[in-house]
Amino acid sequence: AKALKEIKRQINIPLIADIHFHYQLALESLESGVDCLRLNPGNIR
């Protein structure tokens, strides 16, 4: 999640985060500027 901001800066396509198990990473991904966030609610702790 920490590298997403730099990755987003370097690409010209939508960046989608696919997060499993750790909701904190989902929140960090959103703060980093991802275009879309995919969660599997069945395995979030």
PDB file of N, CA and C in Angstrom:
ATOM      1  N   ALA A   1       0.827  -1.202   0.000  1.00  0.00           N
ATOM      2  CA  ALA A   1       0.000   0.000   0.000  1.00  0.00           C
ATOM      3  C   ALA A   1       0.867   1.261   0.000  1.00  0.00           C
ATOM      4  N   LYS A   2       2.037   1.171   0.573  1.00  0.00           N
ATOM      5  CA  LYS A   2       2.897   2.353   0.664  1.00  0.00           C
ATOM      6  C   LYS A   2       3.433   2.784  -0.693  1.00  0.00           C
ATOM      7  N   ALA A   3       3.576   1.860  -1.624  1.00  0.00           N
ATOM      8  CA  ALA A   3       4.131   2.180  -2.947  1.00  0.00           C
ATOM      9  C   ALA A   3       3.075   2.659  -3.934  1.00  0.00           C
ATOM     10  N   LEU A   4       1.804   2.577  -3.584  1.00  0.00           N
ATOM     11  CA  LEU A   4       0.744   2.889  -4.541  1.00  0.00           C
ATOM     12  C   LEU A   4       0.778   4.329  -5.033  1.00  0.00           C
ATOM     13  N   LYS A   5       1.100   5.260  -4.174  1.00  0.00           N
ATOM     14  CA  LYS A   5       1.137   6.665  -4.587  1.00  0.00           C
ATOM     15  C   LYS A   5       2.165   6.874  -5.698  1.00  0.00           C
ATOM     16  N   GLU A   6       3.331   6.263  -5.564  1.00  0.00           N
ATOM     17  CA  GLU A   6       4.376   6.387  -6.583  1.00  0.00           C
ATOM     18  C   GLU A   6       3.992   5.634  -7.856  1.00  0.00           C
ATOM     19  N   ILE A   7       3.406   4.464  -7.707  1.00  0.00           N
ATOM     20  CA  ILE A   7       2.949   3.713  -8.880  1.00  0.00           C
ATOM     21  C   ILE A   7       1.902   4.521  -9.634  1.00  0.00           C
ATOM     22  N   LYS A   8       0.946   5.081  -8.912  1.00  0.00           N
ATOM     23  CA  LYS A   8      -0.118   5.887  -9.523  1.00  0.00           C
ATOM     24  C   LYS A   8       0.474   7.062 -10.300  1.00  0.00           C
ATOM     25  N   ARG A   9       1.498   7.673  -9.770  1.00  0.00           N
ATOM     26  CA  ARG A   9       2.123   8.821 -10.423  1.00  0.00           C
ATOM     27  C   ARG A   9       2.768   8.428 -11.752  1.00  0.00           C
ATOM     28  N   GLN A  10       3.241   7.198 -11.848  1.00  0.00           N
ATOM     29  CA  GLN A  10       4.000   6.762 -13.014  1.00  0.00           C
ATOM     30  C   GLN A  10       3.167   6.119 -14.123  1.00  0.00           C
ATOM     31  N   ILE A  11       1.886   5.890 -13.893  1.00  0.00           N
ATOM     32  CA  ILE A  11       1.077   5.203 -14.899  1.00  0.00           C
ATOM     33  C   ILE A  11      -0.028   6.103 -15.425  1.00  0.00           C
ATOM     34  N   ASN A  12      -0.571   5.725 -16.582  1.00  0.00           N
ATOM     35  CA  ASN A  12      -1.654   6.487 -17.209  1.00  0.00           C
ATOM     36  C   ASN A  12      -2.914   5.653 -17.381  1.00  0.00           C
ATOM     37  N   ILE A  13      -3.064   4.633 -16.559  1.00  0.00           N
ATOM     38  CA  ILE A  13      -4.249   3.785 -16.582  1.00  0.00           C
ATOM     39  C   ILE A  13      -4.813   3.734 -15.162  1.00  0.00           C
ATOM     40  N   PRO A  14      -6.083   3.340 -15.012  1.00  0.00           N
ATOM     41  CA  PRO A  14      -6.654   3.249 -13.668  1.00  0.00           C
ATOM     42  C   PRO A  14      -5.908   2.231 -12.805  1.00  0.00           C
ATOM     43  N   LEU A  15      -5.737   2.579 -11.558  1.00  0.00           N
ATOM     44  CA  LEU A  15      -5.076   1.701 -10.593  1.00  0.00           C
ATOM     45  C   LEU A  15      -6.134   1.134  -9.654  1.00  0.00           C
ATOM     46  N   ILE A  16      -6.234  -0.194  -9.618  1.00  0.00           N
ATOM     47  CA  ILE A  16      -7.241  -0.873  -8.806  1.00  0.00           C
ATOM     48  C   ILE A  16      -6.537  -1.690  -7.731  1.00  0.00           C
ATOM     49  N   ALA A  17      -6.914  -1.465  -6.486  1.00  0.00           N
ATOM     50  CA  ALA A  17      -6.366  -2.235  -5.365  1.00  0.00           C
ATOM     51  C   ALA A  17      -7.321  -3.380  -5.053  1.00  0.00           C
ATOM     52  N   ASP A  18      -6.799  -4.570  -4.921  1.00  0.00           N
ATOM     53  CA  ASP A  18      -7.581  -5.769  -4.602  1.00  0.00           C
ATOM     54  C   ASP A  18      -7.091  -6.259  -3.244  1.00  0.00           C
ATOM     55  N   ILE A  19      -7.859  -5.966  -2.204  1.00  0.00           N
ATOM     56  CA  ILE A  19      -7.414  -6.180  -0.826  1.00  0.00           C
ATOM     57  C   ILE A  19      -8.144  -7.366  -0.198  1.00  0.00           C
ATOM     58  N   HIS A  20      -7.379  -8.218   0.471  1.00  0.00           N
ATOM     59  CA  HIS A  20      -7.936  -9.352   1.207  1.00  0.00           C
ATOM     60  C   HIS A  20      -7.366  -9.339   2.622  1.00  0.00           C
ATOM     61  N   PHE A  21      -8.202  -9.618   3.582  1.00  0.00           N
ATOM     62  CA  PHE A  21      -7.844  -9.856   4.985  1.00  0.00           C
ATOM     63  C   PHE A  21      -7.549  -8.623   5.838  1.00  0.00           C
ATOM     64  N   HIS A  22      -6.982  -7.546   5.308  1.00  0.00           N
ATOM     65  CA  HIS A  22      -6.555  -6.437   6.156  1.00  0.00           C
ATOM     66  C   HIS A  22      -7.228  -5.128   5.736  1.00  0.00           C
ATOM     67  N   TYR A  23      -8.235  -4.717   6.499  1.00  0.00           N
ATOM     68  CA  TYR A  23      -8.954  -3.491   6.158  1.00  0.00           C
ATOM     69  C   TYR A  23      -8.053  -2.260   6.241  1.00  0.00           C
ATOM     70  N   GLN A  24      -6.998  -2.317   7.071  1.00  0.00           N
ATOM     71  CA  GLN A  24      -6.091  -1.174   7.176  1.00  0.00           C
ATOM     72  C   GLN A  24      -5.411  -0.894   5.835  1.00  0.00           C
ATOM     73  N   LEU A  25      -5.047  -1.944   5.115  1.00  0.00           N
ATOM     74  CA  LEU A  25      -4.437  -1.770   3.799  1.00  0.00           C
ATOM     75  C   LEU A  25      -5.427  -1.152   2.819  1.00  0.00           C
ATOM     76  N   ALA A  26      -6.699  -1.494   2.953  1.00  0.00           N
ATOM     77  CA  ALA A  26      -7.718  -0.894   2.092  1.00  0.00           C
ATOM     78  C   ALA A  26      -7.795   0.611   2.336  1.00  0.00           C
ATOM     79  N   LEU A  27      -7.770   1.019   3.587  1.00  0.00           N
ATOM     80  CA  LEU A  27      -7.816   2.444   3.910  1.00  0.00           C
ATOM     81  C   LEU A  27      -6.568   3.162   3.413  1.00  0.00           C
ATOM     82  N   GLU A  28      -5.405   2.542   3.578  1.00  0.00           N
ATOM     83  CA  GLU A  28      -4.161   3.141   3.084  1.00  0.00           C
ATOM     84  C   GLU A  28      -4.180   3.261   1.563  1.00  0.00           C
ATOM     85  N   SER A  29      -4.743   2.277   0.895  1.00  0.00           N
ATOM     86  CA  SER A  29      -4.834   2.317  -0.566  1.00  0.00           C
ATOM     87  C   SER A  29      -5.683   3.489  -1.026  1.00  0.00           C
ATOM     88  N   LEU A  30      -6.805   3.698  -0.363  1.00  0.00           N
ATOM     89  CA  LEU A  30      -7.665   4.833  -0.709  1.00  0.00           C
ATOM     90  C   LEU A  30      -6.943   6.151  -0.493  1.00  0.00           C
ATOM     91  N   GLU A  31      -6.216   6.257   0.599  1.00  0.00           N
ATOM     92  CA  GLU A  31      -5.461   7.483   0.879  1.00  0.00           C
ATOM     93  C   GLU A  31      -4.352   7.710  -0.145  1.00  0.00           C
ATOM     94  N   SER A  32      -3.871   6.632  -0.752  1.00  0.00           N
ATOM     95  CA  SER A  32      -2.804   6.739  -1.754  1.00  0.00           C
ATOM     96  C   SER A  32      -3.319   7.147  -3.124  1.00  0.00           C
ATOM     97  N   GLY A  33      -4.639   7.169  -3.295  1.00  0.00           N
ATOM     98  CA  GLY A  33      -5.203   7.658  -4.545  1.00  0.00           C
ATOM     99  C   GLY A  33      -5.589   6.616  -5.570  1.00  0.00           C
ATOM    100  N   VAL A  34      -5.815   5.369  -5.154  1.00  0.00           N
ATOM    101  CA  VAL A  34      -6.244   4.369  -6.126  1.00  0.00           C
ATOM    102  C   VAL A  34      -7.565   4.799  -6.756  1.00  0.00           C
ATOM    103  N   ASP A  35      -7.800   4.350  -7.982  1.00  0.00           N
ATOM    104  CA  ASP A  35      -9.025   4.705  -8.696  1.00  0.00           C
ATOM    105  C   ASP A  35     -10.202   3.835  -8.287  1.00  0.00           C
ATOM    106  N   CYS A  36      -9.908   2.634  -7.838  1.00  0.00           N
ATOM    107  CA  CYS A  36     -10.963   1.702  -7.457  1.00  0.00           C
ATOM    108  C   CYS A  36     -10.411   0.775  -6.379  1.00  0.00           C
ATOM    109  N   LEU A  37     -11.289   0.333  -5.510  1.00  0.00           N
ATOM    110  CA  LEU A  37     -10.899  -0.587  -4.442  1.00  0.00           C
ATOM    111  C   LEU A  37     -11.837  -1.779  -4.473  1.00  0.00           C
ATOM    112  N   ARG A  38     -11.276  -2.969  -4.570  1.00  0.00           N
ATOM    113  CA  ARG A  38     -12.070  -4.189  -4.530  1.00  0.00           C
ATOM    114  C   ARG A  38     -11.803  -4.876  -3.204  1.00  0.00           C
ATOM    115  N   LEU A  39     -12.880  -5.174  -2.486  1.00  0.00           N
ATOM    116  CA  LEU A  39     -12.784  -5.876  -1.206  1.00  0.00           C
ATOM    117  C   LEU A  39     -13.559  -7.177  -1.283  1.00  0.00           C
ATOM    118  N   ASN A  40     -13.097  -8.184  -0.592  1.00  0.00           N
ATOM    119  CA  ASN A  40     -13.862  -9.399  -0.401  1.00  0.00           C
ATOM    120  C   ASN A  40     -14.338  -9.365   1.045  1.00  0.00           C
ATOM    121  N   PRO A  41     -15.591  -8.981   1.276  1.00  0.00           N
ATOM    122  CA  PRO A  41     -16.059  -8.807   2.653  1.00  0.00           C
ATOM    123  C   PRO A  41     -16.064 -10.096   3.467  1.00  0.00           C
ATOM    124  N   GLY A  42     -16.001 -11.230   2.815  1.00  0.00           N
ATOM    125  CA  GLY A  42     -16.007 -12.498   3.534  1.00  0.00           C
ATOM    126  C   GLY A  42     -14.710 -12.804   4.254  1.00  0.00           C
ATOM    127  N   ASN A  43     -13.635 -12.098   3.916  1.00  0.00           N
ATOM    128  CA  ASN A  43     -12.370 -12.409   4.583  1.00  0.00           C
ATOM    129  C   ASN A  43     -11.667 -11.181   5.155  1.00  0.00           C
ATOM    130  N   ILE A  44     -12.402 -10.118   5.399  1.00  0.00           N
ATOM    131  CA  ILE A  44     -11.830  -8.927   6.040  1.00  0.00           C
ATOM    132  C   ILE A  44     -11.877  -9.122   7.550  1.00  0.00           C
ATOM    133  N   ARG A  45     -10.760  -8.878   8.207  1.00  0.00           N
ATOM    134  CA  ARG A  45     -10.704  -9.003   9.675  1.00  0.00           C
ATOM    135  C   ARG A  45     -10.798  -7.645  10.311  1.00  0.00           C
TER     136      ARG A  45
END
